[in-house]
GROMACS .gro file of C-alpha atoms in nm:
model
  405
    1MET     CA    1  17.352  13.060  17.037
    2TRP     CA    2  17.142  13.257  16.783
    3LYS     CA    3  17.018  13.589  16.920
    4PRO     CA    4  16.726  13.795  16.786
    5ARG     CA    5  16.803  14.120  16.612
    6GLY     CA    6  16.761  14.394  16.876
    7TYR     CA    7  16.948  14.181  17.138
    8VAL     CA    8  17.227  14.433  17.167
    9VAL     CA    9  16.991  14.727  17.197
   10VAL     CA   10  16.791  14.560  17.477
   11ARG     CA   11  17.107  14.444  17.656
   12ARG     CA   12  17.241  14.800  17.654
   13LEU     CA   13  16.918  14.923  17.801
   14CYS     CA   14  16.946  14.661  18.078
   15ILE     CA   15  17.294  14.787  18.158
   16ALA     CA   16  17.166  15.141  18.151
   17GLY     CA   17  16.908  15.036  18.410
   18LEU     CA   18  17.185  14.996  18.658
   19TYR     CA   19  17.238  15.369  18.638
   20GLY     CA   20  16.901  15.493  18.750
   21LEU     CA   21  16.632  15.402  18.494
   22GLY     CA   22  16.328  15.262  18.677
   23ALA     CA   23  16.246  14.896  18.637
   24ALA     CA   24  15.905  14.953  18.484
   25SER     CA   25  16.032  15.209  18.244
   26LEU     CA   26  16.324  14.988  18.154
   27VAL     CA   27  16.097  14.693  18.060
   28CYS     CA   28  15.865  14.917  17.856
   29ALA     CA   29  16.152  15.083  17.672
   30ALA     CA   30  16.322  14.751  17.597
   31GLU     CA   31  15.997  14.601  17.466
   32SER     CA   32  15.928  14.911  17.252
   33LEU     CA   33  16.274  14.913  17.100
   34TYR     CA   34  16.260  14.541  17.035
   35GLU     CA   35  15.926  14.580  16.861
   36ASP     CA   36  16.077  14.867  16.652
   37VAL     CA   37  16.362  14.654  16.527
   38VAL     CA   38  16.159  14.354  16.404
   39PRO     CA   39  16.303  14.324  16.054
   40THR     CA   40  16.096  14.321  15.739
   41VAL     CA   41  16.146  14.083  15.446
   42ARG     CA   42  16.001  14.120  15.096
   43PRO     CA   43  15.786  13.879  14.889
   44ILE     CA   44  15.896  13.800  14.537
   45ALA     CA   45  15.568  13.650  14.413
   46GLU     CA   46  15.207  13.609  14.513
   47THR     CA   47  14.946  13.357  14.401
   48LEU     CA   48  14.646  13.432  14.197
   49PRO     CA   49  14.370  13.533  14.443
   50VAL     CA   50  14.134  13.260  14.569
   51PRO     CA   51  13.792  13.244  14.400
   52THR     CA   52  13.569  13.344  14.697
   53ASP     CA   53  13.534  13.676  14.883
   54ASP     CA   54  13.603  13.779  15.245
   55ASP     CA   55  13.794  13.545  15.472
   56ALA     CA   56  13.858  13.253  15.243
   57ALA     CA   57  14.228  13.179  15.182
   58ASP     CA   58  14.374  12.996  15.479
   59ASP     CA   59  14.657  12.745  15.463
   60PRO     CA   60  14.936  12.648  15.216
   61ALA     CA   61  15.155  12.343  15.170
   62ILE     CA   62  15.470  12.306  14.953
   63TRP     CA   63  15.562  12.012  14.728
   64VAL     CA   64  15.923  12.011  14.608
   65ASN     CA   65  15.982  11.843  14.272
   66PRO     CA   66  16.281  11.614  14.328
   67THR     CA   67  16.399  11.623  13.967
   68ASP     CA   68  16.329  11.989  13.890
   69PRO     CA   69  16.295  12.208  14.196
   70SER     CA   70  16.188  12.504  13.988
   71ALA     CA   71  15.874  12.300  13.897
   72SER     CA   72  15.776  12.262  14.261
   73LEU     CA   73  15.417  12.343  14.352
   74ILE     CA   74  15.210  12.521  14.623
   75ILE     CA   75  14.874  12.388  14.738
   76GLY     CA   76  14.648  12.641  14.907
   77THR     CA   77  14.302  12.616  15.063
   78ASP     CA   78  13.999  12.826  14.999
   79LYS     CA   79  13.800  12.744  15.310
   80LYS     CA   80  13.474  12.820  15.128
   81ALA     CA   81  13.540  12.648  14.793
   82GLY     CA   82  13.828  12.397  14.763
   83LEU     CA   83  14.196  12.363  14.684
   84GLY     CA   84  14.423  12.560  14.450
   85VAL     CA   85  14.748  12.431  14.297
   86TYR     CA   86  15.001  12.705  14.214
   87ARG     CA   87  15.343  12.738  14.055
   88LEU     CA   88  15.628  12.908  14.239
   89ASP     CA   89  15.558  13.232  14.047
   90GLY     CA   90  15.205  13.223  14.187
   91SER     CA   91  15.028  13.135  13.864
   92LEU     CA   92  14.738  12.885  13.886
   93VAL     CA   93  14.772  12.535  13.765
   94ASN     CA   94  14.419  12.434  13.860
   95PHE     CA   95  14.149  12.496  14.116
   96TYR     CA   96  13.946  12.208  14.256
   97GLN     CA   97  13.590  12.283  14.362
   98LEU     CA   98  13.562  12.057  14.664
   99GLY     CA   99  13.360  12.260  14.913
  100PRO     CA  100  13.509  12.420  15.228
  101GLN     CA  101  13.860  12.288  15.272
  102ASN     CA  102  14.028  12.453  15.575
  103ASN     CA  103  14.382  12.334  15.609
  104VAL     CA  104  14.619  12.119  15.400
  105ASP     CA  105  14.942  11.923  15.423
  106ILE     CA  106  15.154  11.694  15.207
  107ARG     CA  107  15.408  11.417  15.237
  108SER     CA  108  15.611  11.308  14.932
  109ASP     CA  109  15.709  10.959  14.806
  110VAL     CA  110  15.519  10.779  15.076
  111VAL     CA  111  15.480  10.396  15.050
  112LEU     CA  112  15.170  10.325  15.260
  113SER     CA  113  15.184   9.945  15.252
  114PRO     CA  114  15.444   9.695  15.131
  115GLY     CA  115  15.429   9.621  14.762
  116PHE     CA  116  15.244   9.945  14.674
  117ARG     CA  117  15.394  10.225  14.471
  118ALA     CA  118  15.504  10.558  14.629
  119MET     CA  119  15.258  10.845  14.636
  120ASN     CA  120  15.262  11.217  14.707
  121ILE     CA  121  14.983  11.226  14.965
  122VAL     CA  122  14.780  11.548  15.022
  123ALA     CA  123  14.537  11.571  15.315
  124SER     CA  124  14.285  11.849  15.364
  125SER     CA  125  14.033  11.912  15.641
  126ASP     CA  126  13.674  11.927  15.515
  127ARG     CA  127  13.459  12.163  15.726
  128GLU     CA  128  13.134  12.058  15.556
  129ASP     CA  129  13.157  11.686  15.618
  130HIS     CA  130  13.359  11.715  15.945
  131THR     CA  131  13.630  11.486  15.821
  132PHE     CA  132  13.948  11.482  15.602
  133ARG     CA  133  13.998  11.413  15.234
  134LEU     CA  134  14.303  11.243  15.073
  135PHE     CA  135  14.453  11.311  14.734
  136GLU     CA  136  14.757  11.213  14.526
  137LEU     CA  137  14.946  11.502  14.373
  138ALA     CA  138  15.094  11.441  14.032
  139THR     CA  139  15.407  11.614  13.903
  140ASN     CA  140  15.188  11.816  13.660
  141GLY     CA  141  14.987  11.961  13.949
  142SER     CA  142  14.677  11.746  13.912
  143LEU     CA  143  14.502  11.625  14.231
  144ILE     CA  144  14.338  11.288  14.225
  145GLU     CA  145  14.115  11.190  14.519
  146VAL     CA  146  14.238  10.859  14.658
  147GLY     CA  147  14.050  10.824  14.984
  148ALA     CA  148  13.879  10.487  14.990
  149ARG     CA  149  13.571  10.623  15.168
  150LEU     CA  150  13.439  10.907  15.382
  151PHE     CA  151  13.613  10.866  15.722
  152PRO     CA  152  13.371  10.898  16.012
  153THR     CA  153  13.528  11.132  16.263
  154GLU     CA  154  13.374  11.272  16.582
  155LEU     CA  155  13.481  11.618  16.501
  156ARG     CA  156  13.227  11.904  16.538
  157GLU     CA  157  13.391  12.111  16.265
  158ALA     CA  158  13.712  11.997  16.102
  159TYR     CA  159  13.976  12.272  16.131
  160GLY     CA  160  14.352  12.215  16.144
  161ILE     CA  161  14.531  11.920  15.978
  162CYS     CA  162  14.886  11.785  15.932
  163LEU     CA  163  15.054  11.471  15.808
  164HIS     CA  164  15.319  11.270  15.994
  165HIS     CA  165  15.549  11.003  15.848
  166SER     CA  166  15.708  10.797  16.132
  167GLU     CA  167  16.083  10.740  16.111
  168THR     CA  168  16.030  10.469  16.379
  169THR     CA  169  15.755  10.259  16.231
  170GLY     CA  170  15.722  10.376  15.869
  171HIS     CA  171  15.356  10.451  15.929
  172THR     CA  172  15.188  10.766  15.789
  173HIS     CA  173  14.926  10.948  15.998
  174VAL     CA  174  14.673  11.225  15.966
  175PHE     CA  175  14.630  11.454  16.261
  176ILE     CA  176  14.306  11.662  16.248
  177ASN     CA  177  14.149  11.891  16.502
  178ASP     CA  178  13.822  12.087  16.552
  179LYS     CA  179  13.724  12.413  16.711
  180GLY     CA  180  13.631  12.240  17.033
  181GLY     CA  181  13.991  12.125  17.090
  182ARG     CA  182  13.947  11.756  16.990
  183VAL     CA  183  14.243  11.602  16.803
  184GLU     CA  184  14.218  11.275  16.620
  185GLN     CA  185  14.511  11.071  16.477
  186TRP     CA  186  14.442  10.833  16.190
  187ARG     CA  187  14.683  10.578  16.039
  188LEU     CA  188  14.685  10.554  15.668
  189PHE     CA  189  14.721  10.232  15.466
  190ALA     CA  190  14.698  10.129  15.101
  191GLU     CA  191  14.429   9.902  14.968
  192GLY     CA  192  14.318   9.778  14.628
  193ALA     CA  193  14.555   9.735  14.332
  194PRO     CA  194  14.928   9.805  14.412
  195LEU     CA  195  14.969  10.023  14.098
  196ARG     CA  196  14.637  10.206  14.146
  197PRO     CA  197  14.593  10.215  14.524
  198ARG     CA  198  14.319  10.364  14.728
  199VAL     CA  199  14.394  10.493  15.072
  200GLY     CA  200  14.225  10.372  15.385
  201ALA     CA  201  14.247  10.507  15.734
  202ALA     CA  202  14.200  10.379  16.089
  203LEU     CA  203  14.154  10.590  16.405
  204VAL     CA  204  14.436  10.520  16.646
  205ARG     CA  205  14.426  10.805  16.901
  206THR     CA  206  14.223  11.096  17.030
  207PHE     CA  207  14.299  11.364  17.282
  208GLN     CA  208  14.175  11.710  17.395
  209VAL     CA  209  14.392  12.026  17.371
  210GLY     CA  210  14.172  12.244  17.589
  211GLY     CA  211  14.117  12.569  17.396
  212GLN     CA  212  14.066  12.615  17.027
  213PRO     CA  213  14.357  12.477  16.818
  214GLU     CA  214  14.425  12.508  16.447
  215GLY     CA  215  14.778  12.510  16.314
  216MET     CA  216  14.968  12.186  16.358
  217THR     CA  217  15.293  12.041  16.222
  218ALA     CA  218  15.472  11.709  16.279
  219ASP     CA  219  15.852  11.661  16.303
  220ASP     CA  220  15.894  11.326  16.136
  221GLU     CA  221  16.261  11.284  16.228
  222LEU     CA  222  16.237  11.381  16.594
  223GLY     CA  223  15.894  11.236  16.652
  224TRP     CA  224  15.701  11.539  16.784
  225LEU     CA  225  15.362  11.689  16.701
  226TYR     CA  226  15.329  12.070  16.752
  227VAL     CA  227  14.984  12.206  16.813
  228GLY     CA  228  14.895  12.575  16.817
  229GLU     CA  229  14.632  12.666  17.072
  230GLY     CA  230  14.509  13.008  16.954
  231ARG     CA  231  14.511  13.205  17.272
  232THR     CA  232  14.756  13.003  17.475
  233GLY     CA  233  15.066  12.906  17.270
  234ILE     CA  234  15.237  12.609  17.119
  235TRP     CA  235  15.229  12.258  17.269
  236ARG     CA  236  15.448  11.961  17.197
  237TYR     CA  237  15.308  11.605  17.201
  238HIS     CA  238  15.454  11.272  17.107
  239ALA     CA  239  15.360  11.196  16.748
  240GLU     CA  240  15.350  10.822  16.795
  241PRO     CA  241  15.010  10.672  16.899
  242TRP     CA  242  15.148  10.430  17.157
  243THR     CA  243  14.885  10.282  17.381
  244HIS     CA  244  15.082  10.028  17.589
  245PRO     CA  245  15.372  10.130  17.821
  246GLU     CA  246  15.588   9.830  17.706
  247GLU     CA  247  15.567   9.966  17.355
  248HIS     CA  248  15.648  10.326  17.448
  249PRO     CA  249  15.986  10.444  17.304
  250PHE     CA  250  16.018  10.711  17.574
  251SER     CA  251  15.997  10.697  17.953
  252LEU     CA  252  15.732  10.461  18.089
  253ASP     CA  253  15.560  10.722  18.308
  254GLU     CA  254  15.456  10.928  18.002
  255SER     CA  255  15.112  10.896  17.844
  256ASP     CA  256  15.004  10.937  17.488
  257HIS     CA  257  14.864  11.275  17.565
  258GLU     CA  258  15.131  11.425  17.792
  259ARG     CA  259  15.249  11.753  17.660
  260GLU     CA  260  15.515  12.015  17.709
  261PRO     CA  261  15.487  12.390  17.627
  262VAL     CA  262  15.710  12.526  17.355
  263GLU     CA  263  15.614  12.885  17.391
  264PHE     CA  264  15.325  13.086  17.539
  265VAL     CA  265  15.124  13.387  17.430
  266GLY     CA  266  15.229  13.700  17.626
  267PRO     CA  267  15.275  13.852  17.876
  268HIS     CA  268  15.492  13.563  17.974
  269GLY     CA  269  15.577  13.441  17.624
  270ARG     CA  270  15.697  13.557  17.288
  271LEU     CA  271  15.381  13.485  17.097
  272THR     CA  272  15.081  13.710  17.024
  273ALA     CA  273  14.728  13.572  16.988
  274ASP     CA  274  14.595  13.419  16.780
  275VAL     CA  275  14.862  13.154  16.728
  276GLU     CA  276  14.781  13.037  16.372
  277GLY     CA  277  15.019  12.876  16.120
  278VAL     CA  278  15.301  12.653  16.243
  279ASP     CA  279  15.570  12.478  16.038
  280ILE     CA  280  15.924  12.345  16.048
  281ALA     CA  281  16.220  12.451  15.825
  282ARG     CA  282  16.423  12.127  15.825
  283MET     CA  283  16.801  12.177  15.803
  284GLY     CA  284  16.947  11.827  15.826
  285ASP     CA  285  16.805  11.551  16.036
  286ALA     CA  286  16.771  11.758  16.349
  287GLY     CA  287  16.859  12.116  16.281
  288GLY     CA  288  16.632  12.389  16.162
  289LEU     CA  289  16.368  12.632  16.270
  290LEU     CA  290  16.007  12.634  16.393
  291LEU     CA  291  15.802  12.918  16.239
  292VAL     CA  292  15.480  13.052  16.399
  293SER     CA  293  15.229  13.310  16.288
  294SER     CA  294  15.137  13.560  16.564
  295GLN     CA  295  14.829  13.675  16.383
  296SER     CA  296  14.718  13.991  16.543
  297ALA     CA  297  15.069  14.128  16.553
  298ASP     CA  298  15.120  14.075  16.181
  299ARG     CA  299  15.438  13.900  16.281
  300PHE     CA  300  15.621  13.568  16.251
  301ASP     CA  301  15.814  13.430  16.547
  302VAL     CA  302  16.100  13.185  16.497
  303PHE     CA  303  16.245  12.926  16.741
  304GLU     CA  304  16.514  12.663  16.708
  305ARG     CA  305  16.368  12.330  16.595
  306ALA     CA  306  16.502  12.124  16.881
  307TYR     CA  307  16.461  12.149  17.260
  308PRO     CA  308  16.487  12.389  17.443
  309TYR     CA  309  16.335  12.585  17.148
  310ARG     CA  310  16.546  12.894  17.190
  311PHE     CA  311  16.389  13.210  17.051
  312VAL     CA  312  16.577  13.317  16.731
  313GLY     CA  313  16.380  13.633  16.640
  314SER     CA  314  16.083  13.769  16.456
  315PHE     CA  315  16.009  13.913  16.117
  316ARG     CA  316  15.735  14.075  15.921
  317ILE     CA  317  15.661  14.062  15.551
  318GLY     CA  318  15.641  14.399  15.384
  319ALA     CA  319  15.560  14.511  15.032
  320GLY     CA  320  15.768  14.388  14.741
  321PHE     CA  321  15.783  14.334  14.365
  322ASP     CA  322  15.740  14.033  14.145
  323ALA     CA  323  15.966  13.935  13.855
  324SER     CA  324  15.775  14.161  13.618
  325GLY     CA  325  15.802  14.466  13.845
  326GLU     CA  326  15.441  14.456  13.972
  327GLN     CA  327  15.404  14.556  14.329
  328ILE     CA  328  15.304  14.305  14.596
  329ASP     CA  329  15.126  14.434  14.906
  330ALA     CA  330  15.253  14.371  15.262
  331VAL     CA  331  15.127  14.069  15.464
  332THR     CA  332  14.888  14.112  15.749
  333HIS     CA  333  14.689  13.893  15.986
  334THR     CA  334  14.826  13.560  15.857
  335ASP     CA  335  14.640  13.236  15.909
  336GLY     CA  336  14.847  12.941  15.769
  337LEU     CA  337  15.201  12.921  15.656
  338ALA     CA  338  15.440  12.668  15.507
  339VAL     CA  339  15.819  12.662  15.484
  340CYS     CA  340  16.072  12.450  15.301
  341ALA     CA  341  16.453  12.473  15.338
  342GLY     CA  342  16.681  12.370  15.046
  343ASP     CA  343  16.687  12.424  14.674
  344VAL     CA  344  16.355  12.531  14.531
  345GLY     CA  345  16.484  12.653  14.198
  346PRO     CA  346  16.692  12.949  14.073
  347SER     CA  347  16.479  13.225  14.231
  348LEU     CA  348  16.458  13.032  14.567
  349PRO     CA  349  16.793  12.846  14.606
  350GLY     CA  350  16.785  12.850  14.985
  351GLY     CA  351  16.414  12.760  15.033
  352VAL     CA  352  16.079  12.927  15.045
  353VAL     CA  353  15.822  13.057  15.293
  354VAL     CA  354  15.453  13.074  15.180
  355VAL     CA  355  15.198  13.256  15.394
  356GLN     CA  356  14.832  13.346  15.374
  357ASP     CA  357  14.760  13.719  15.348
  358ASP     CA  358  14.444  13.864  15.500
  359GLU     CA  359  14.425  14.176  15.281
  360ASN     CA  360  14.498  14.186  14.902
  361PRO     CA  361  14.405  14.524  14.753
  362GLY     CA  362  14.210  14.490  14.433
  363GLY     CA  363  14.125  14.125  14.477
  364THR     CA  364  14.034  13.851  14.716
  365GLN     CA  365  14.280  13.697  14.962
  366ASN     CA  366  14.589  13.508  14.841
  367PHE     CA  367  14.931  13.364  14.943
  368LYS     CA  368  15.264  13.547  14.941
  369ILE     CA  369  15.587  13.385  14.849
  370VAL     CA  370  15.918  13.482  15.024
  371PRO     CA  371  16.276  13.349  14.990
  372LEU     CA  372  16.376  13.166  15.304
  373SER     CA  373  16.727  13.314  15.259
  374SER     CA  374  16.579  13.660  15.311
  375VAL     CA  375  16.429  13.550  15.641
  376LEU     CA  376  16.762  13.391  15.757
  377ALA     CA  377  16.950  13.711  15.662
  378ALA     CA  378  16.699  13.934  15.837
  379LEU     CA  379  16.732  13.724  16.157
  380GLY     CA  380  17.115  13.748  16.137
  381LEU     CA  381  17.163  13.375  16.079
  382THR     CA  382  17.496  13.335  15.902
  383GLU     CA  383  17.578  13.054  15.669
  384ASP     CA  384  17.805  12.913  15.939
  385ALA     CA  385  17.510  12.903  16.178
  386GLU     CA  386  17.293  12.732  15.926
  387ARG     CA  387  17.561  12.467  15.862
  388GLN     CA  388  17.605  12.413  16.234
  389ALA     CA  389  17.226  12.376  16.279
  390ALA     CA  390  17.211  12.126  15.995
  391SER     CA  391  17.498  11.916  16.131
  392VAL     CA  392  17.368  11.863  16.486
  393ASP     CA  393  17.349  11.494  16.553
  394ALA     CA  394  16.990  11.379  16.571
  395THR     CA  395  17.056  11.121  16.835
  396GLU     CA  396  17.217  11.379  17.060
  397ILE     CA  397  16.924  11.617  17.035
  398GLN     CA  398  16.665  11.340  17.081
  399GLY     CA  399  16.851  11.234  17.395
  400LYS     CA  400  16.830  11.586  17.533
  401GLU     CA  401  16.456  11.606  17.448
  402ASP     CA  402  16.386  11.271  17.610
  403ALA     CA  403  16.545  11.401  17.926
  404THR     CA  404  16.306  11.703  17.946
  405PRO     CA  405  16.084  11.706  18.258
   0.00000   0.00000   0.00000
């Protein structure tokens, strides 16, 4: 089992407690020492700052170029102005003035309907029109709006968004939430000419989280939706919008909206409010990591991707230098994040983590770019552990998850 860095220190303190250290003092000392040993990783690049001032940059997504990973792209939101497309060195390909786009996600090579060509689908949450917008991302970084119409949601203010491509049905869905806790699930489909498709959408499911959510991510292979509720924690829902028990792929006594906690905000959990960005580093069909932004702690908490979501460790992102030797400031108060495991070019052979940064001295907010290999090393995850995680049988893990109470 992976253990967070600081495990040995805390364990020794617990043993020392047997020799006279008071229980309250022991807990406080252990927590203090654990906090002190949260490792720091360094960014190697940062994006050009977003066009608007104050709290504007929010959420990134990563597209991996399948033929040339070094030409992969980052899409980032300016929640007052639109979407930016960036190269891996942080330089800007183009900025699209679309109005307030809060969160963004992408799925690659998606065939929405039989006979239609594959598309790289980008979805963003539009805070002005209380809906979502759909784009196709081209390999040169251009974004072409492909939504067939303005989709009439019942959201009060569109906030978090993620995409889900079902391994069970082949359907692609948009999940979108608002500040009031409403979540809507829309199924996408192609219409029009097969070579020049437009994308339609149909509402298939709604549910209420409770508090204010934002960050969401879907595990396509394992069939889960993870929703971050800012002051409560991370919840796991079924990603499939089943409405009839006879169609339900899990146990018949479960509903569409039944959920299980992954982790809570303290004092009884590892997370610190607000819970913001959430994403999955996929390592094989079932292995990998779940990354979460604990915003007010300037910290990122990491859990195993599969049930029972064992805590792996935490990390912070300190100051670093880019390829030209220019200094990059440390990351604070992160909103959204994105992570991708695997080859993303010569400077990022093990994958990449992209996070929003609240403060950017000398400019407006932007996104910082960190090698995933640095995060894994800081957490003490050896290559053997990574290979073991990537080789876990998906069927075995799914069976364990189905058996959870």
